[in-house]
Amino acid sequence: MPPKRFRSIKPEIRVLGVDDGAFVPRTRGTANVVGVVYRGGCWFEGVMQTEVTIDGLDATEKIAEMITGSPYYGEIRVAVLDGVTFAGFNVVDISKLSRSVDLPVISVVREKPDLEEIRSAFKNLPDFEIRWRAMENAGKLFEVETRRGENPVYMHTAGILREDAEKIIKSTSTHSLIPEALRVAHVIASGLSRSREKI
């Protein structure tokens, strides 16, 4: 999908933040994935949820189904993910996800990923080629300073121009270094994980 050019980026643009909850590494099972819809970085609008397999290969498909099956789907203008790996090493192919949901996708991380370290870890899992291809499909990594004078974050993009992605990330990072929708998705996913442990 060619990059989408935004005519204008309104302060109340509807952003979907997607993050996973805690899980026990190297175990079988699933991890919670939560999506939170915000208007800009100030107004909470709704939440959605799915589960993906720990160290599996279904994250792209499951997140796409979560988005398109949501009542908020028609209002969302961009999806922002917490990195491209969910539930361990279940890699989201953001280019494929962008095409599947017909939305721009941005992945954001606070620390610059060590690709060689990730590649080595993938080699300990089945389907190395599939996982690594999804990582490569994320494309170039960009550095973005979301809050003046503080540490930058790093983003990959799919279906959106770099300058538009930067504007959206900066304008919606109202209370931390990352977009508010993503921060709240992390809080909710973590809470669900703790509740699940007690059951």
mmCIF file of C-alpha atoms in Angstrom:
data_model
loop_
_atom_site.group_PDB
_atom_site.id
_atom_site.type_symbol
_atom_site.label_atom_id
_atom_site.label_comp_id
_atom_site.label_asym_id
_atom_site.label_seq_id
_atom_site.Cartn_x
_atom_site.Cartn_y
_atom_site.Cartn_z
ATOM 1 C CA MET A 1 0.000 0.000 0.000
ATOM 2 C CA PRO A 2 1.548 3.359 -1.003
ATOM 3 C CA PRO A 3 2.047 5.853 1.828
ATOM 4 C CA LYS A 4 -1.117 7.737 2.680
ATOM 5 C CA ARG A 5 -0.728 11.504 2.596
ATOM 6 C CA PHE A 6 -2.831 13.348 5.157
ATOM 7 C CA ARG A 7 -4.312 16.603 3.862
ATOM 8 C CA SER A 8 -4.258 17.859 7.430
ATOM 9 C CA ILE A 9 -3.630 16.274 10.819
ATOM 10 C CA LYS A 10 -6.267 17.479 13.237
ATOM 11 C CA PRO A 11 -5.566 17.658 16.983
ATOM 12 C CA GLU A 12 -8.465 15.232 17.556
ATOM 13 C CA ILE A 13 -7.324 12.602 15.014
ATOM 14 C CA ARG A 14 -8.524 9.176 16.130
ATOM 15 C CA VAL A 15 -5.545 6.995 17.000
ATOM 16 C CA LEU A 16 -5.576 3.323 17.964
ATOM 17 C CA GLY A 17 -2.840 2.270 20.396
ATOM 18 C CA VAL A 18 -2.057 -1.471 20.585
ATOM 19 C CA ASP A 19 0.027 -3.216 23.265
ATOM 20 C CA ASP A 20 0.254 -6.640 24.879
ATOM 21 C CA GLY A 21 0.092 -7.655 28.514
ATOM 22 C CA ALA A 22 2.526 -9.616 30.645
ATOM 23 C CA PHE A 23 3.045 -13.333 30.097
ATOM 24 C CA VAL A 24 5.404 -16.097 31.171
ATOM 25 C CA PRO A 25 8.208 -16.371 28.586
ATOM 26 C CA ARG A 26 8.899 -19.695 26.855
ATOM 27 C CA THR A 27 5.544 -21.168 27.836
ATOM 28 C CA ARG A 28 2.585 -22.325 25.808
ATOM 29 C CA GLY A 29 -0.563 -20.284 25.755
ATOM 30 C CA THR A 30 -1.676 -16.800 24.819
ATOM 31 C CA ALA A 31 -1.147 -13.202 25.874
ATOM 32 C CA ASN A 32 -3.678 -10.387 26.009
ATOM 33 C CA VAL A 33 -3.470 -7.682 23.373
ATOM 34 C CA VAL A 34 -5.430 -4.478 23.958
ATOM 35 C CA GLY A 35 -6.350 -1.698 21.583
ATOM 36 C CA VAL A 36 -7.335 1.740 22.890
ATOM 37 C CA VAL A 37 -8.910 4.463 20.767
ATOM 38 C CA TYR A 38 -8.143 8.089 21.565
ATOM 39 C CA ARG A 39 -9.065 11.336 19.885
ATOM 40 C CA GLY A 40 -5.689 12.993 19.721
ATOM 41 C CA GLY A 41 -3.859 12.632 22.987
ATOM 42 C CA CYS A 42 -6.637 13.771 25.287
ATOM 43 C CA TRP A 43 -9.981 12.014 24.799
ATOM 44 C CA PHE A 44 -10.455 8.312 25.530
ATOM 45 C CA GLU A 45 -13.081 6.777 23.263
ATOM 46 C CA GLY A 46 -13.016 2.998 23.553
ATOM 47 C CA VAL A 47 -11.187 -0.270 23.949
ATOM 48 C CA MET A 48 -10.865 -3.593 22.102
ATOM 49 C CA GLN A 49 -9.120 -6.841 22.968
ATOM 50 C CA THR A 50 -7.759 -10.044 21.466
ATOM 51 C CA GLU A 51 -5.229 -12.758 22.328
ATOM 52 C CA VAL A 52 -2.150 -13.898 20.429
ATOM 53 C CA THR A 53 -0.055 -17.026 20.807
ATOM 54 C CA ILE A 54 3.133 -16.742 22.853
ATOM 55 C CA ASP A 55 6.059 -16.941 20.394
ATOM 56 C CA GLY A 56 3.533 -17.760 17.672
ATOM 57 C CA LEU A 57 2.900 -16.472 14.175
ATOM 58 C CA ASP A 58 -0.651 -15.123 14.463
ATOM 59 C CA ALA A 59 -0.160 -11.558 15.752
ATOM 60 C CA THR A 60 -0.651 -9.827 12.385
ATOM 61 C CA GLU A 61 -3.862 -11.730 11.652
ATOM 62 C CA LYS A 62 -5.299 -11.443 15.172
ATOM 63 C CA ILE A 63 -4.658 -7.706 15.441
ATOM 64 C CA ALA A 64 -6.143 -7.146 11.982
ATOM 65 C CA GLU A 65 -9.289 -9.059 12.996
ATOM 66 C CA MET A 66 -9.498 -7.089 16.245
ATOM 67 C CA ILE A 67 -9.347 -3.787 14.366
ATOM 68 C CA THR A 68 -11.760 -4.583 11.529
ATOM 69 C CA GLY A 69 -14.215 -6.246 13.928
ATOM 70 C CA SER A 70 -14.334 -3.231 16.214
ATOM 71 C CA PRO A 71 -17.236 -0.765 16.195
ATOM 72 C CA TYR A 72 -14.582 1.988 16.130
ATOM 73 C CA TYR A 73 -12.982 0.750 12.901
ATOM 74 C CA GLY A 74 -14.595 3.315 10.629
ATOM 75 C CA GLU A 75 -13.361 6.208 12.787
ATOM 76 C CA ILE A 76 -9.725 5.170 13.273
ATOM 77 C CA ARG A 77 -7.203 7.064 11.126
ATOM 78 C CA VAL A 78 -3.946 5.419 12.238
ATOM 79 C CA ALA A 79 -2.828 2.448 14.340
ATOM 80 C CA VAL A 80 0.174 2.781 16.646
ATOM 81 C CA LEU A 81 1.793 -0.410 17.947
ATOM 82 C CA ASP A 82 4.226 -0.947 20.794
ATOM 83 C CA GLY A 83 7.003 -2.289 18.609
ATOM 84 C CA VAL A 84 6.534 -5.182 16.195
ATOM 85 C CA THR A 85 6.979 -8.133 18.559
ATOM 86 C CA PHE A 86 4.065 -9.240 20.713
ATOM 87 C CA ALA A 87 3.780 -12.097 23.214
ATOM 88 C CA GLY A 88 7.498 -12.755 23.020
ATOM 89 C CA PHE A 89 8.544 -13.215 19.400
ATOM 90 C CA ASN A 90 5.175 -13.177 17.652
ATOM 91 C CA VAL A 91 6.112 -10.614 14.998
ATOM 92 C CA VAL A 92 3.613 -8.215 13.445
ATOM 93 C CA ASP A 93 4.269 -7.581 9.769
ATOM 94 C CA ILE A 94 3.221 -3.928 9.821
ATOM 95 C CA SER A 95 3.189 -3.667 6.025
ATOM 96 C CA LYS A 96 0.793 -6.600 5.791
ATOM 97 C CA LEU A 97 -1.275 -5.255 8.691
ATOM 98 C CA SER A 98 -1.564 -1.858 7.013
ATOM 99 C CA ARG A 99 -2.838 -3.476 3.816
ATOM 100 C CA SER A 100 -5.225 -5.776 5.697
ATOM 101 C CA VAL A 101 -6.949 -3.004 7.646
ATOM 102 C CA ASP A 102 -6.448 -0.240 5.048
ATOM 103 C CA LEU A 103 -4.911 2.057 7.643
ATOM 104 C CA PRO A 104 -1.479 3.572 8.214
ATOM 105 C CA VAL A 105 0.494 1.710 10.891
ATOM 106 C CA ILE A 106 3.267 3.096 13.071
ATOM 107 C CA SER A 107 5.289 1.013 15.527
ATOM 108 C CA VAL A 108 6.957 2.885 18.380
ATOM 109 C CA VAL A 109 9.595 1.783 20.885
ATOM 110 C CA ARG A 110 11.390 3.714 23.591
ATOM 111 C CA GLU A 111 14.769 2.043 23.025
ATOM 112 C CA LYS A 112 16.559 1.424 19.746
ATOM 113 C CA PRO A 113 16.255 -2.294 18.946
ATOM 114 C CA ASP A 114 19.363 -4.427 18.526
ATOM 115 C CA LEU A 115 18.598 -6.242 15.274
ATOM 116 C CA GLU A 116 21.471 -8.684 15.587
ATOM 117 C CA GLU A 117 20.291 -9.697 19.049
ATOM 118 C CA ILE A 118 16.748 -10.141 17.739
ATOM 119 C CA ARG A 119 17.962 -12.165 14.765
ATOM 120 C CA SER A 120 19.912 -14.475 17.072
ATOM 121 C CA ALA A 121 16.850 -14.999 19.257
ATOM 122 C CA PHE A 122 14.694 -15.799 16.223
ATOM 123 C CA LYS A 123 17.115 -18.560 15.246
ATOM 124 C CA ASN A 124 16.136 -20.436 18.414
ATOM 125 C CA LEU A 125 12.521 -20.591 17.229
ATOM 126 C CA PRO A 126 10.796 -22.418 14.362
ATOM 127 C CA ASP A 127 9.943 -20.475 11.193
ATOM 128 C CA PHE A 128 12.944 -18.175 11.466
ATOM 129 C CA GLU A 129 12.534 -16.953 7.885
ATOM 130 C CA ILE A 130 8.916 -15.892 8.393
ATOM 131 C CA ARG A 131 9.728 -13.953 11.559
ATOM 132 C CA TRP A 132 12.778 -12.257 10.106
ATOM 133 C CA ARG A 133 10.945 -11.332 6.889
ATOM 134 C CA ALA A 134 8.268 -9.616 8.978
ATOM 135 C CA MET A 135 11.011 -7.666 10.788
ATOM 136 C CA GLU A 136 12.553 -6.624 7.474
ATOM 137 C CA ASN A 137 9.143 -5.563 6.152
ATOM 138 C CA ALA A 138 9.013 -2.937 8.925
ATOM 139 C CA GLY A 139 11.479 -0.954 6.828
ATOM 140 C CA LYS A 140 13.704 1.859 8.012
ATOM 141 C CA LEU A 141 13.841 2.875 11.677
ATOM 142 C CA PHE A 142 13.354 6.586 12.389
ATOM 143 C CA GLU A 143 14.286 8.559 15.492
ATOM 144 C CA VAL A 144 11.663 10.988 16.801
ATOM 145 C CA GLU A 145 11.913 13.494 19.655
ATOM 146 C CA THR A 146 8.372 13.638 21.024
ATOM 147 C CA ARG A 147 9.141 15.896 23.989
ATOM 148 C CA ARG A 148 11.723 18.634 23.728
ATOM 149 C CA GLY A 149 14.915 17.929 25.648
ATOM 150 C CA GLU A 150 14.007 14.326 26.482
ATOM 151 C CA ASN A 151 15.135 11.012 25.034
ATOM 152 C CA PRO A 152 13.857 10.191 21.536
ATOM 153 C CA VAL A 153 11.660 7.249 20.624
ATOM 154 C CA TYR A 154 12.052 5.094 17.526
ATOM 155 C CA MET A 155 9.434 4.258 14.924
ATOM 156 C CA HIS A 156 8.779 2.108 11.878
ATOM 157 C CA THR A 157 6.036 3.128 9.469
ATOM 158 C CA ALA A 158 3.770 1.483 6.907
ATOM 159 C CA GLY A 159 1.282 3.235 4.656
ATOM 160 C CA ILE A 160 2.169 6.717 5.894
ATOM 161 C CA LEU A 161 4.751 9.359 5.088
ATOM 162 C CA ARG A 162 7.498 9.822 7.657
ATOM 163 C CA GLU A 163 6.690 13.492 8.242
ATOM 164 C CA ASP A 164 3.007 12.744 8.855
ATOM 165 C CA ALA A 165 3.885 9.903 11.227
ATOM 166 C CA GLU A 166 6.180 12.233 13.180
ATOM 167 C CA LYS A 167 3.462 14.872 13.484
ATOM 168 C CA ILE A 168 0.960 12.332 14.788
ATOM 169 C CA ILE A 169 3.392 10.808 17.280
ATOM 170 C CA LYS A 170 4.436 14.226 18.591
ATOM 171 C CA SER A 171 0.931 15.681 18.834
ATOM 172 C CA THR A 172 -0.547 12.664 20.635
ATOM 173 C CA SER A 173 2.298 12.124 23.147
ATOM 174 C CA THR A 174 0.629 14.361 25.714
ATOM 175 C CA HIS A 175 1.614 12.736 29.021
ATOM 176 C CA SER A 176 4.715 10.684 28.200
ATOM 177 C CA LEU A 177 7.207 9.982 25.424
ATOM 178 C CA ILE A 178 4.688 7.807 23.569
ATOM 179 C CA PRO A 179 1.172 8.459 22.229
ATOM 180 C CA GLU A 180 -1.464 8.493 24.955
ATOM 181 C CA ALA A 181 -3.503 5.753 23.263
ATOM 182 C CA LEU A 182 -0.461 3.485 23.432
ATOM 183 C CA ARG A 183 0.327 4.346 27.046
ATOM 184 C CA VAL A 184 -3.235 3.579 28.150
ATOM 185 C CA ALA A 185 -3.307 0.351 26.109
ATOM 186 C CA HIS A 186 -0.240 -0.769 28.052
ATOM 187 C CA VAL A 187 -1.880 0.065 31.389
ATOM 188 C CA ILE A 188 -5.062 -1.855 30.540
ATOM 189 C CA ALA A 189 -3.238 -4.864 29.062
ATOM 190 C CA SER A 190 -1.024 -5.081 32.152
ATOM 191 C CA GLY A 191 -4.089 -4.918 34.409
ATOM 192 C CA LEU A 192 -5.827 -7.703 32.487
ATOM 193 C CA SER A 193 -2.724 -9.861 32.786
ATOM 194 C CA ARG A 194 -2.623 -9.444 36.561
ATOM 195 C CA SER A 195 -6.326 -10.310 36.824
ATOM 196 C CA ARG A 196 -5.795 -13.368 34.669
ATOM 197 C CA GLU A 197 -2.994 -14.612 36.927
ATOM 198 C CA LYS A 198 -5.355 -14.592 39.921
ATOM 199 C CA ILE A 199 -8.041 -16.703 38.235
#
